[in-house]
Short mmCIF file of C-alpha atoms in Angstrom, two decimals:
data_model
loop_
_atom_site.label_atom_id
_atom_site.label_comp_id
_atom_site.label_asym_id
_atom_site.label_seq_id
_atom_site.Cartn_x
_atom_site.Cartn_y
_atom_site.Cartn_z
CA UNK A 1 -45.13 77.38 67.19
CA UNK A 2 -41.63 78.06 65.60
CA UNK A 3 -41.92 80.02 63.45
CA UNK A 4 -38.16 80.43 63.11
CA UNK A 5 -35.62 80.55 60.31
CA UNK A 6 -35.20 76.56 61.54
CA UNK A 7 -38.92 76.35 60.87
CA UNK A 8 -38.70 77.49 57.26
CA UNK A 9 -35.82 75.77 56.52
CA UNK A 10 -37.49 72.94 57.21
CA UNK A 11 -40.70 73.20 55.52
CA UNK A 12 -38.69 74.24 52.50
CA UNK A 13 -36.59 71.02 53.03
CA UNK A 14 -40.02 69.28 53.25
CA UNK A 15 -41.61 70.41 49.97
CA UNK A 16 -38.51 69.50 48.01
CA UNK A 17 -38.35 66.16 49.28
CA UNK A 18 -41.86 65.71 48.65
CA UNK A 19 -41.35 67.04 44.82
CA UNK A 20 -38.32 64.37 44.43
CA UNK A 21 -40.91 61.99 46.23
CA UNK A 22 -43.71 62.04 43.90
CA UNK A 23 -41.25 62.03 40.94
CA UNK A 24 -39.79 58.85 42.59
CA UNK A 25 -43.26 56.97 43.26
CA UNK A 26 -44.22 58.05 39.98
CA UNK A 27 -41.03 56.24 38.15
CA UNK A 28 -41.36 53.27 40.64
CA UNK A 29 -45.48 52.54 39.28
CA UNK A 30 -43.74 52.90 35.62
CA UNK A 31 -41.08 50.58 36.55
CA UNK A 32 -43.97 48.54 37.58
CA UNK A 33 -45.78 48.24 34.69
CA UNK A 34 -42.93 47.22 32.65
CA UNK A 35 -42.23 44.44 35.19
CA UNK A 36 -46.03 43.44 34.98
CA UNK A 37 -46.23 43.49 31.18
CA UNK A 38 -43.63 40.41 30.89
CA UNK A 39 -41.68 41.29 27.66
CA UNK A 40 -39.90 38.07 27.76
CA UNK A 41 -43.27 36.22 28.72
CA UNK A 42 -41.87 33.67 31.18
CA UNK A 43 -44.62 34.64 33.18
CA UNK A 44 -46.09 30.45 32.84
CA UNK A 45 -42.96 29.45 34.83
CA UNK A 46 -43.66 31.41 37.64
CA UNK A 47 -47.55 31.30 37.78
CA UNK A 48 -47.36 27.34 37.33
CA UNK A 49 -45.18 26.67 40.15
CA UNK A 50 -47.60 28.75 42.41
CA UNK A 51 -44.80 31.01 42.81
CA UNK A 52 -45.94 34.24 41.06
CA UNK A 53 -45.24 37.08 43.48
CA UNK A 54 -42.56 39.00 41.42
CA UNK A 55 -45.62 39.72 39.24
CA UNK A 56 -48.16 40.07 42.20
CA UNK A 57 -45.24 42.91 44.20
CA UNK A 58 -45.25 44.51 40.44
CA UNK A 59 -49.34 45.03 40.66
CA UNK A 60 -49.00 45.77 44.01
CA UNK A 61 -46.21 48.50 43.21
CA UNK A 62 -47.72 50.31 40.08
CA UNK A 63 -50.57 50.93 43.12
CA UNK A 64 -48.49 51.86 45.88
CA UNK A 65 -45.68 54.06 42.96
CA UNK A 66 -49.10 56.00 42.01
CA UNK A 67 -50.32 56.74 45.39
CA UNK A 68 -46.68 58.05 46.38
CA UNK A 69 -47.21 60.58 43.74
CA UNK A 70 -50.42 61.17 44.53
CA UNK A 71 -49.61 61.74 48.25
CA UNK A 72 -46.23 63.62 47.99
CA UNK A 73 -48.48 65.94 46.33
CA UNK A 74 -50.64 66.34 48.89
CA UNK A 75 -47.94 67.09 51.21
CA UNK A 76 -46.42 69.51 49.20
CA UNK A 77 -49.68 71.26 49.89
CA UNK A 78 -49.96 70.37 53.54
CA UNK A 79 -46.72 71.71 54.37
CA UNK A 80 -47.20 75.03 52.63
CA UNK A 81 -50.31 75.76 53.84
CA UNK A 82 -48.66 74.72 57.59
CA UNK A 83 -52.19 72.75 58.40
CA UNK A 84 -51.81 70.40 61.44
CA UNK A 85 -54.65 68.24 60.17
CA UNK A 86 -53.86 68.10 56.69
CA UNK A 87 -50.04 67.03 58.43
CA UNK A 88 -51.53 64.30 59.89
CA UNK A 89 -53.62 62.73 57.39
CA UNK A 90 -50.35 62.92 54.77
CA UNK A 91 -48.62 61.00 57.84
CA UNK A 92 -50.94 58.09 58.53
CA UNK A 93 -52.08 57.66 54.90
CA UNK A 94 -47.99 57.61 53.71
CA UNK A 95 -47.73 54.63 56.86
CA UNK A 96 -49.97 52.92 54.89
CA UNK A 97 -48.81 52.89 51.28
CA UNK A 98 -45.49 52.16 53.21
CA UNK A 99 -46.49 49.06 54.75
CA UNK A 100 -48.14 48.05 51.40
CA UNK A 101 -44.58 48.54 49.20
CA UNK A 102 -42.81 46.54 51.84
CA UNK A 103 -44.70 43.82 51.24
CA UNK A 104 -44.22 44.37 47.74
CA UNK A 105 -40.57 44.57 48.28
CA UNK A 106 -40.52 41.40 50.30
CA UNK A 107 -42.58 38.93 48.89
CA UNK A 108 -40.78 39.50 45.21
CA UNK A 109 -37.77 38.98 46.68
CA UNK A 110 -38.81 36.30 48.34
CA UNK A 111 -40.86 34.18 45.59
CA UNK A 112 -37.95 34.76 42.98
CA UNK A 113 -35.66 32.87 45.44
CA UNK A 114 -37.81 30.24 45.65
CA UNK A 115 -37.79 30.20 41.58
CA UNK A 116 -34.61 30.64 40.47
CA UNK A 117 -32.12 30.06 43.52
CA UNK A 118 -31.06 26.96 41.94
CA UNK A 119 -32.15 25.43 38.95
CA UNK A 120 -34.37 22.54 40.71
CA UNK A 121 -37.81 23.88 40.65
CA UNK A 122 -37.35 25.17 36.38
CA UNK A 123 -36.08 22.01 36.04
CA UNK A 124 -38.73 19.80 37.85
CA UNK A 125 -41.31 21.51 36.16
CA UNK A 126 -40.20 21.40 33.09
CA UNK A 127 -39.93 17.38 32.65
CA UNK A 128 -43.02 17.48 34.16
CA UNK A 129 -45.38 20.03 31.89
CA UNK A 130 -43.85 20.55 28.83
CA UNK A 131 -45.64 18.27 26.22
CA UNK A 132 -48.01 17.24 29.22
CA UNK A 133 -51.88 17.75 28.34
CA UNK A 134 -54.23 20.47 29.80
CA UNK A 135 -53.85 24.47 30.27
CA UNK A 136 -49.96 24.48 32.42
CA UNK A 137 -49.02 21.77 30.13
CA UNK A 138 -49.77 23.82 27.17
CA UNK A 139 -48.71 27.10 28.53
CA UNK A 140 -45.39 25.60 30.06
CA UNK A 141 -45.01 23.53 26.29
CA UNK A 142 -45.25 27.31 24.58
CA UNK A 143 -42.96 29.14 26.76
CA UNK A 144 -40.27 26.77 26.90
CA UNK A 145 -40.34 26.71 22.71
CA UNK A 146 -40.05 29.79 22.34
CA UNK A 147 -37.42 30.28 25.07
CA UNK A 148 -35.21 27.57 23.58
CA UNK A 149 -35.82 29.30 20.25
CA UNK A 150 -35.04 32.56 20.83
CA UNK A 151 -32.02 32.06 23.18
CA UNK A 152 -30.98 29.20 21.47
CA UNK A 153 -30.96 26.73 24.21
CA UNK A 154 -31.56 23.40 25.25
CA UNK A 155 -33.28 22.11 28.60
CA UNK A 156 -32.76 23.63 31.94
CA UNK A 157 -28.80 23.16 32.69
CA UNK A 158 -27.97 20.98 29.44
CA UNK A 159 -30.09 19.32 26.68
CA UNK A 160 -28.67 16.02 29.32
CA UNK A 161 -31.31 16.78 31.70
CA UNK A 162 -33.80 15.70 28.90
CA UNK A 163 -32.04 12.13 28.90
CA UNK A 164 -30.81 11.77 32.63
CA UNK A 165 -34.51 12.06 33.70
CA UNK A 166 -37.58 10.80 32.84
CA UNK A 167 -40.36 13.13 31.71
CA UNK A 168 -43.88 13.46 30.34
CA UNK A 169 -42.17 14.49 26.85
CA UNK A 170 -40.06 10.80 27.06
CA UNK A 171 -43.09 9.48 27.87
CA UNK A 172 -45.53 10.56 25.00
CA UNK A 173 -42.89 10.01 22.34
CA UNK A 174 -40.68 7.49 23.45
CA UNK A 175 -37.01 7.36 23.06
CA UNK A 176 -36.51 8.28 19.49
CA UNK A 177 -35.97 11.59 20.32
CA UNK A 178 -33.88 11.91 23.08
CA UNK A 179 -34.79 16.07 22.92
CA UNK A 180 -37.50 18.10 21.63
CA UNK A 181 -36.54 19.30 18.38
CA UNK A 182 -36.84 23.10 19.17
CA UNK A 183 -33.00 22.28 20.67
CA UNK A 184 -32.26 21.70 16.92
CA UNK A 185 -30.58 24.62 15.38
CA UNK A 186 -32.94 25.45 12.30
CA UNK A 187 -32.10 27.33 9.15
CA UNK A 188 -33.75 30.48 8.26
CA UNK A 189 -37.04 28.80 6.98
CA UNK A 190 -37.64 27.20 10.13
CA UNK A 191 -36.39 24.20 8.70
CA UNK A 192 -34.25 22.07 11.02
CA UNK A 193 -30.68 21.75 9.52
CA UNK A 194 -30.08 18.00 10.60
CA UNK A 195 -32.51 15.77 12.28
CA UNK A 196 -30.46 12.50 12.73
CA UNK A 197 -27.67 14.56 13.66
CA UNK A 198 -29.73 16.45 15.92
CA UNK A 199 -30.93 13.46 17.93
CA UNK A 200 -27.44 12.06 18.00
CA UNK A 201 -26.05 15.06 20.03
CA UNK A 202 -24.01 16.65 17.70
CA UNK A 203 -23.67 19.51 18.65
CA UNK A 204 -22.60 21.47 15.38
CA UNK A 205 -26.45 20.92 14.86
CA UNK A 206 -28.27 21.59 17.73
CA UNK A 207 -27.90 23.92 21.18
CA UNK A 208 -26.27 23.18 24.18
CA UNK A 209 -26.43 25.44 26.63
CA UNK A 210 -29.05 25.48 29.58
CA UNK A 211 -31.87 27.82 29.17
CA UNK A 212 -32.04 28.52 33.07
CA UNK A 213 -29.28 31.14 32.90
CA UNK A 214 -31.71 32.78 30.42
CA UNK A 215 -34.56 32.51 32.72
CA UNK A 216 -33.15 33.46 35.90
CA UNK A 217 -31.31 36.27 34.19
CA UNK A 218 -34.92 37.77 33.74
CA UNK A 219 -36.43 37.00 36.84
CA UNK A 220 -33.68 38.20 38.26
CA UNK A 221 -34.30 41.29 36.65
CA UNK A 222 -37.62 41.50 37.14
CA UNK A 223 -36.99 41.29 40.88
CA UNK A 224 -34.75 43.48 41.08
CA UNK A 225 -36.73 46.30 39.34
CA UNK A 226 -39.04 45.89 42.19
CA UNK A 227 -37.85 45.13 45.26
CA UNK A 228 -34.39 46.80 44.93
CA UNK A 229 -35.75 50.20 43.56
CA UNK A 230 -39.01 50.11 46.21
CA UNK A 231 -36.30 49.87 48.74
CA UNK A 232 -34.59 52.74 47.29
CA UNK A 233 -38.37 54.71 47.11
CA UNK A 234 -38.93 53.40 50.69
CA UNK A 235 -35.66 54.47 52.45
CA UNK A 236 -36.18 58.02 50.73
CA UNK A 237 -39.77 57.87 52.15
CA UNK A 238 -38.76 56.81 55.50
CA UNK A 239 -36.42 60.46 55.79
CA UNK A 240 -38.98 61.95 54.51
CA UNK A 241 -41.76 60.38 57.08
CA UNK A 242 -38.88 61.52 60.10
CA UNK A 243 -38.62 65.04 58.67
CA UNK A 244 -42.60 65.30 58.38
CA UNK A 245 -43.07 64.06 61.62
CA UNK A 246 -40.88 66.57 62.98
CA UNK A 247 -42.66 69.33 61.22
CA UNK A 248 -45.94 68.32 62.55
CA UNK A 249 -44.53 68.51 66.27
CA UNK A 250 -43.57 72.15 65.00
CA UNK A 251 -46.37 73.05 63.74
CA UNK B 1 3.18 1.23 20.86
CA UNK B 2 4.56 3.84 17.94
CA UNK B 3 2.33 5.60 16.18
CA UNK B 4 2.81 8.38 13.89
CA UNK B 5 -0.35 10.67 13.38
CA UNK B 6 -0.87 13.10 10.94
CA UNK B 7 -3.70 14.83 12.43
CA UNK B 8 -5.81 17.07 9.72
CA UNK B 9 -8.17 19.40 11.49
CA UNK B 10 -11.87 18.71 10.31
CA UNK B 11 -14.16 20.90 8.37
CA UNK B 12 -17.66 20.92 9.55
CA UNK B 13 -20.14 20.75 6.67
CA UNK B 14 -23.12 19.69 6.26
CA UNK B 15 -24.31 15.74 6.42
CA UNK B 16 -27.00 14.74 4.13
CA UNK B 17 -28.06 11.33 4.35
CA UNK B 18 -30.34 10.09 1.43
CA UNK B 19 -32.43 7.69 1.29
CA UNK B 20 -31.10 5.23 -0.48
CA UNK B 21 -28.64 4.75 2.44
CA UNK B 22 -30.86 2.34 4.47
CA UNK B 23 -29.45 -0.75 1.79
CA UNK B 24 -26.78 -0.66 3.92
CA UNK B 25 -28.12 -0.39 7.10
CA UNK B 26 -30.80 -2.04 6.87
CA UNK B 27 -31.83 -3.22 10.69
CA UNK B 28 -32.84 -1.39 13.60
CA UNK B 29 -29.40 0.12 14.09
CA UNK B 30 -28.52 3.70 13.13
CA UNK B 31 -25.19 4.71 12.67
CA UNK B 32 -23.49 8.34 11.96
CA UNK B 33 -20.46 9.00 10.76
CA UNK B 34 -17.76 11.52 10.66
CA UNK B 35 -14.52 11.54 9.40
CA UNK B 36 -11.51 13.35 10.84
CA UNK B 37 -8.02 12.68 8.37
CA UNK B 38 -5.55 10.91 10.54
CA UNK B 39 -2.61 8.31 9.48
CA UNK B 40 -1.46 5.47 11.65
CA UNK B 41 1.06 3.00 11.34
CA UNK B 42 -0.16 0.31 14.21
CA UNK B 43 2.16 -1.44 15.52
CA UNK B 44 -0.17 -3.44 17.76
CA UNK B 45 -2.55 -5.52 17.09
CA UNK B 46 -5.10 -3.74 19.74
CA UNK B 47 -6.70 -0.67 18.83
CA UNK B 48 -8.70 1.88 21.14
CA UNK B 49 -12.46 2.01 21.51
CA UNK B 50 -13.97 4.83 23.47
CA UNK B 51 -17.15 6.34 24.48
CA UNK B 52 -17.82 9.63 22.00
CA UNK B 53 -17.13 12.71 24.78
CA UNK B 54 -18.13 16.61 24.37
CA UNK B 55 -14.70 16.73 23.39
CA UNK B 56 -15.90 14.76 19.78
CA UNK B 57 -18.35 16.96 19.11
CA UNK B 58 -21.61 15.40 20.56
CA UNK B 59 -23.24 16.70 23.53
CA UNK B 60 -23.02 13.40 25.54
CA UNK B 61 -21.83 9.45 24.58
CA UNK B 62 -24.30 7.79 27.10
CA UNK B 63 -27.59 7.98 26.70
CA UNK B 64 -30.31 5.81 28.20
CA UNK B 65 -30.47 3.11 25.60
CA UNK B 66 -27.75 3.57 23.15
CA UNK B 67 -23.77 4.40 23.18
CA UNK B 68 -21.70 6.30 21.22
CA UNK B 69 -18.37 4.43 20.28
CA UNK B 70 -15.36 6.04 18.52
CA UNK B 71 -14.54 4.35 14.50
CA UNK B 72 -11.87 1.89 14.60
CA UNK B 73 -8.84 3.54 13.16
CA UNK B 74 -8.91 4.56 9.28
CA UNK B 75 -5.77 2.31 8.72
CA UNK B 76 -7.78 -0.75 8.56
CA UNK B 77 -10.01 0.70 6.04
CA UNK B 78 -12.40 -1.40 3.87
CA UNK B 79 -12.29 -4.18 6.71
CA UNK B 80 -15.56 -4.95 7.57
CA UNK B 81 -16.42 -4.43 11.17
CA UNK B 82 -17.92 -7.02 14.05
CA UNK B 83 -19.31 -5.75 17.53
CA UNK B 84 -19.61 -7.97 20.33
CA UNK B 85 -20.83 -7.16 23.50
CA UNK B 86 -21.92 -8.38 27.04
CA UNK B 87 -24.21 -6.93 29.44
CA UNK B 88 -22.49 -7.48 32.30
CA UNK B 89 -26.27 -7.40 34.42
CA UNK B 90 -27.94 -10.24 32.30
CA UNK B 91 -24.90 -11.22 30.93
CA UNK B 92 -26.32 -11.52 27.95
CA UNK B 93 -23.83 -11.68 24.93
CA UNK B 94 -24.62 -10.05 21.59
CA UNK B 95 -22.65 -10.12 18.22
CA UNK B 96 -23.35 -7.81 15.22
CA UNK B 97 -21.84 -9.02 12.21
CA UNK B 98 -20.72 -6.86 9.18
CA UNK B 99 -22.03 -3.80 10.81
CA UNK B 100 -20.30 -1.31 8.42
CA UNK B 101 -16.95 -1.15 6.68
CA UNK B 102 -14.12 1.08 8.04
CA UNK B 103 -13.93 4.01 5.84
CA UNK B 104 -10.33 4.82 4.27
CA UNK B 105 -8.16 7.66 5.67
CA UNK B 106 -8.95 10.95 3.44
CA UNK B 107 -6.42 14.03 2.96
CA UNK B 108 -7.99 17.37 3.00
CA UNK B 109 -8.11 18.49 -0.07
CA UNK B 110 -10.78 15.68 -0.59
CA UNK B 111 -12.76 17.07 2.16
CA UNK B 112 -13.04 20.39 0.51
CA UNK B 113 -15.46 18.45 -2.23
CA UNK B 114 -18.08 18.24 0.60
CA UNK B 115 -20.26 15.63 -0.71
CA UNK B 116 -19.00 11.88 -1.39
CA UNK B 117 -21.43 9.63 -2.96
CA UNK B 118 -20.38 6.34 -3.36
CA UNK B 119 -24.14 5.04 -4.02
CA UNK B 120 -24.98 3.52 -1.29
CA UNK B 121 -24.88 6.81 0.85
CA UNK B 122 -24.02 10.24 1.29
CA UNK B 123 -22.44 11.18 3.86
CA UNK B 124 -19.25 13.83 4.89
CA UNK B 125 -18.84 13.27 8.61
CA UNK B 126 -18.20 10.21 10.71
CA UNK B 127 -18.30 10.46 13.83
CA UNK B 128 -18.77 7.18 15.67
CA UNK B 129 -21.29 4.17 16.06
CA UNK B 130 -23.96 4.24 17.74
CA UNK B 131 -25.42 0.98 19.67
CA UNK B 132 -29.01 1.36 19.98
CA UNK B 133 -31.08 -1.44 22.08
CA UNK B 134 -29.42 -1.46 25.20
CA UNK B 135 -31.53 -1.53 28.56
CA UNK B 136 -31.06 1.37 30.52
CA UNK B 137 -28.83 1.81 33.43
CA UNK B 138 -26.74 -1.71 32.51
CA UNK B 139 -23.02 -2.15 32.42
CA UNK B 140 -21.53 -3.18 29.16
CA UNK B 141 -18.67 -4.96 27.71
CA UNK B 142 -18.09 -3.72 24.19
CA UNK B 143 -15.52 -5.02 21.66
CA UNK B 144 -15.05 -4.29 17.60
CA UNK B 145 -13.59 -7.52 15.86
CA UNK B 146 -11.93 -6.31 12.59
CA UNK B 147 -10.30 -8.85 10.55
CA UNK B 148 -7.62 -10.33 12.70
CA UNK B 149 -7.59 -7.59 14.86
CA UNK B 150 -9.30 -6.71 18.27
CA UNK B 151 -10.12 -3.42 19.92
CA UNK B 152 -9.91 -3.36 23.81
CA UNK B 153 -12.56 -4.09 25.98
CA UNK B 154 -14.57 -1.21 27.17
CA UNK B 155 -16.09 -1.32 29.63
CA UNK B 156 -19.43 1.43 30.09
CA UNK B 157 -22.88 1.43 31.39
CA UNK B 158 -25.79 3.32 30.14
CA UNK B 159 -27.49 6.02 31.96
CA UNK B 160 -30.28 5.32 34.25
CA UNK B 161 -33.23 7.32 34.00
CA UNK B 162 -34.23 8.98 36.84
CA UNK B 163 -37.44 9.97 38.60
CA UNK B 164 -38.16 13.83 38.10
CA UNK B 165 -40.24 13.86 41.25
CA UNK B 166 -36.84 13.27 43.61
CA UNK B 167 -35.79 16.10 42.10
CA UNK B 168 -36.15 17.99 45.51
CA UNK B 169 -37.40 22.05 44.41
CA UNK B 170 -37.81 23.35 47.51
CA UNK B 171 -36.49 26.67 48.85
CA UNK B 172 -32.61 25.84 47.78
CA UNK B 173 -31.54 29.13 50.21
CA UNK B 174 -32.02 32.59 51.36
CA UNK B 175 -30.66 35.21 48.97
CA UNK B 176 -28.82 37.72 50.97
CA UNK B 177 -31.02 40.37 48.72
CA UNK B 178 -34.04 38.48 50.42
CA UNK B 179 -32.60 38.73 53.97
CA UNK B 180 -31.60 42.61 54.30
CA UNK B 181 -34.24 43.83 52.50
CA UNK B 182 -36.73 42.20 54.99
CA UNK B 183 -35.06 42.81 57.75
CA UNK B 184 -34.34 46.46 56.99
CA UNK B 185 -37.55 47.04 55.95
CA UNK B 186 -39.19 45.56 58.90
CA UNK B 187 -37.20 47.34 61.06
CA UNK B 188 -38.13 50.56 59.25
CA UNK B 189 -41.84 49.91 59.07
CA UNK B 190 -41.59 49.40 63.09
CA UNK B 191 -39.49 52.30 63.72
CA UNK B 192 -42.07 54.41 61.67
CA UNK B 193 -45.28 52.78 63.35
CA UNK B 194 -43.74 53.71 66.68
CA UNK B 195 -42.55 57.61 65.67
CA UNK B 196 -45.92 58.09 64.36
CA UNK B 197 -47.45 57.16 67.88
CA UNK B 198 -45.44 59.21 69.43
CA UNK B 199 -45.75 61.97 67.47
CA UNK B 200 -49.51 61.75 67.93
CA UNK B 201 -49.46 60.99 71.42
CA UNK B 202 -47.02 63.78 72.03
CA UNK B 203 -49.15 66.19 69.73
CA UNK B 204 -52.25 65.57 71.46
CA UNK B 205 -50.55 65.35 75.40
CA UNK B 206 -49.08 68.90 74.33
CA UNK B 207 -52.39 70.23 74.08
#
């Protein structure tokens, strides 16, 4: 046992890291929830296409953000009280909750390339839900709406993409209206300004940019709140996991 | 050719179409229009028919079953105008007679009184015409007959409609985000895994 001035300095070294630790893992699970909670509610996008993972890493992360706490906590107290068993138990339970944020880290990353890499997959599924009939129809109908409401947009890259393919929307109501009429501007009643110059294309009276910058703006986001900042928690944790280690062989 | 143009930036306002406008145009056809003030003096007897671009202020001139063509020039106003065209497929010839009458040339300080009502309809923009009943994805020949004179022949096709499921929405490409957070994390999960055996095995050898 070293019970040196090196010794000390490290244990001191130890219990601040694991203070900045648990202040980290707590900000990462409250960085989670926000992520989870969807403010912009594109959530139907992703959990249609089967590609939902940015919200299952931000579940998994509000876990693995609260356990950090919890266990940098712990090893404040394990160092200070210089236990070799208490070490070792902070060691192999922090492994764990490691391994569990890197998959967090991963698979967001991973699922919001498949999403919003290119504008394909927004694109394919919306011709193919919106105005279609049962639950993703519906959901997909609602979420574009109020997307191309609130950002004042028009289809995916262009409100062409609603005449260049065909869709379920073309479909059910025919070629009258080229668009849906939530890509007509509308005053402040709700009213739309111009119908027949709405389904003409003018575009003094309706929206024409693409919604997907919108949407992968926010996924984007989302992903980034999670997988960048877990790596930052993780990389912090990994020093930490070294420095620990060493302790314990001091100990 | 000489032409001298006067060109009078338009004012956008708004377009209100009553009811009673349908006398006119009273068949399947819809037409828009919008005016923008320019003089001519034509000096040939051919004058220039073009698809509507962004450029016009529409979002797009093809669609899947209609065009939108440009307004034969505002110096043969009150002429009544004829549209014959050809699908070039089928080729299948079609003539519309008297489809509408090209509206005179206005100076600005008319436009500023936004709403003209000559009975029939109310309108304040022109824009175009717009040829609905066209099959999709077919090449046409489209040509306005005014009076004596002829437009040129222009020749467009409609858009064809394509299938949503080619649309291919795979994985498009790995994010370099994607690629060095895996690997760095894997590598760090591995390198951790292995210190923590060998901490353990060390620990418990040094015993």
């Amino acid at each position: 046992m070293a019970d040196g001035k090196g010794f000390t300095c490290l244990m001191v070294i130890l219990i601040l890291g694991n203070i900045f630790g648990a202040a980290a893992g707590l900000a990462l699970c409250a960085l989670a929830i926000w992520v989870a909670v969807d403010q912009f509610k594109l959530y139907p996008i992703s959990g249609v296409s089967g590609k939902d993972d940015i919200f299952a890493g931000a579940w998994i992360a509000i876990f693995t953000g609260f356990a950090f706490f919890c266990m940098c906590v712990f090893g404040i107290l394990a160092a200070a009280m210089k236990s070799r068993a208490l070490m070792l138990t902070y060691l192999i339970l922090m492994l764990i909750i490691y391994i569990f944020e890197c998959a967090s880290c991963i698979t967001a990353v991973t699922h919001r390339d498949y999403l919003v890499g290119n504008s394909n997959l927004v694109k394919k599924q919306m011709l193919k839900y919106y105005a279609a009939d049962g639950d993703s129809g519906s959901q997909i109908t609602l979420t574009w709406n109020k997307v191309m409401k609130e950002v004042e947009c028009c289809g995916t890259d262009g409100p062409v993409d609603w005449i260049e393919y065909n869709s379920t929307f073309r479909e059910k109501f025919g070629t009258d209206y080229p668009w849906p009429t939530h890509c007509c501007k509308r005053k402040n009643n709700y009213e739309v300004v111009n119908v027949e110059a709405c389904k003409n294309g003018q575009n003094t009276t309706m929206f024409t940019k693409g919604c997907f910058n919108h949407i992968e703006s926010v996924f984007s986001r989302y992903t980034w709140a999670i997988s960048w900042y877990g790596f930052a928690v993780l990389m912090f944790m990994f020093l930490l996991l070294i420095l620990a280690m060493v302790y314990y062989l001091m100990l | 050719m000489s032409r001298s143009i006067l060109v009078i930036p338009a004012l956008p306002f708004h377009i209100m179409l009553r009811s009673h406008e349908s006398h006119l145009f009273s068949t399947a056809m819809r037409t828009m229009f919008i005016f923008f003030g320019m003089l001519f003096t034509l000096s040939n007897a051919e004058f220039q028919v073009s698809l509507l671009k962004e450029s016009d202020g529409v979002v797009t001139g093809r669609f899947a079953d209609s065009l939108l063509l440009s307004l034969p020039p505002c110096a043969l106003a009150t002429q009544s105008v004829t549209l014959e065209y050809n699908n070039t497929d089928t080729n299948e010839s079609k003539t519309l007679v008297n489809i509408f009458k090209v509206l005179p040339c206005r100076f600005r300080r008319d436009i500023i009184s936004t709403i003209e009502n000559n009975g029939q309809f109310t309108t304040s923009r022109n824009l175009g015409y717009q040829v609905t009943n066209l099959t999709t994805g077919s090449t046409y020949r489209l040509q306005y007959v005014v009076g004596a004179e002829k437009s040129n022949i222009l020749e467009v096709s409609t858009r064809q409609v394509k299938d949503p499921n080619q649309i291919d929405s795979g994985l498009p490409a790995r994010s370099g985000a994607m690629v060095v957070i895996t690997v760095i994390l894997s590598v760090s999960m591995f390198i951790l895994l292995v210190a923590l055996i060998v901490t353990v095995a060390h620990s418990l050898g040094g015993d």
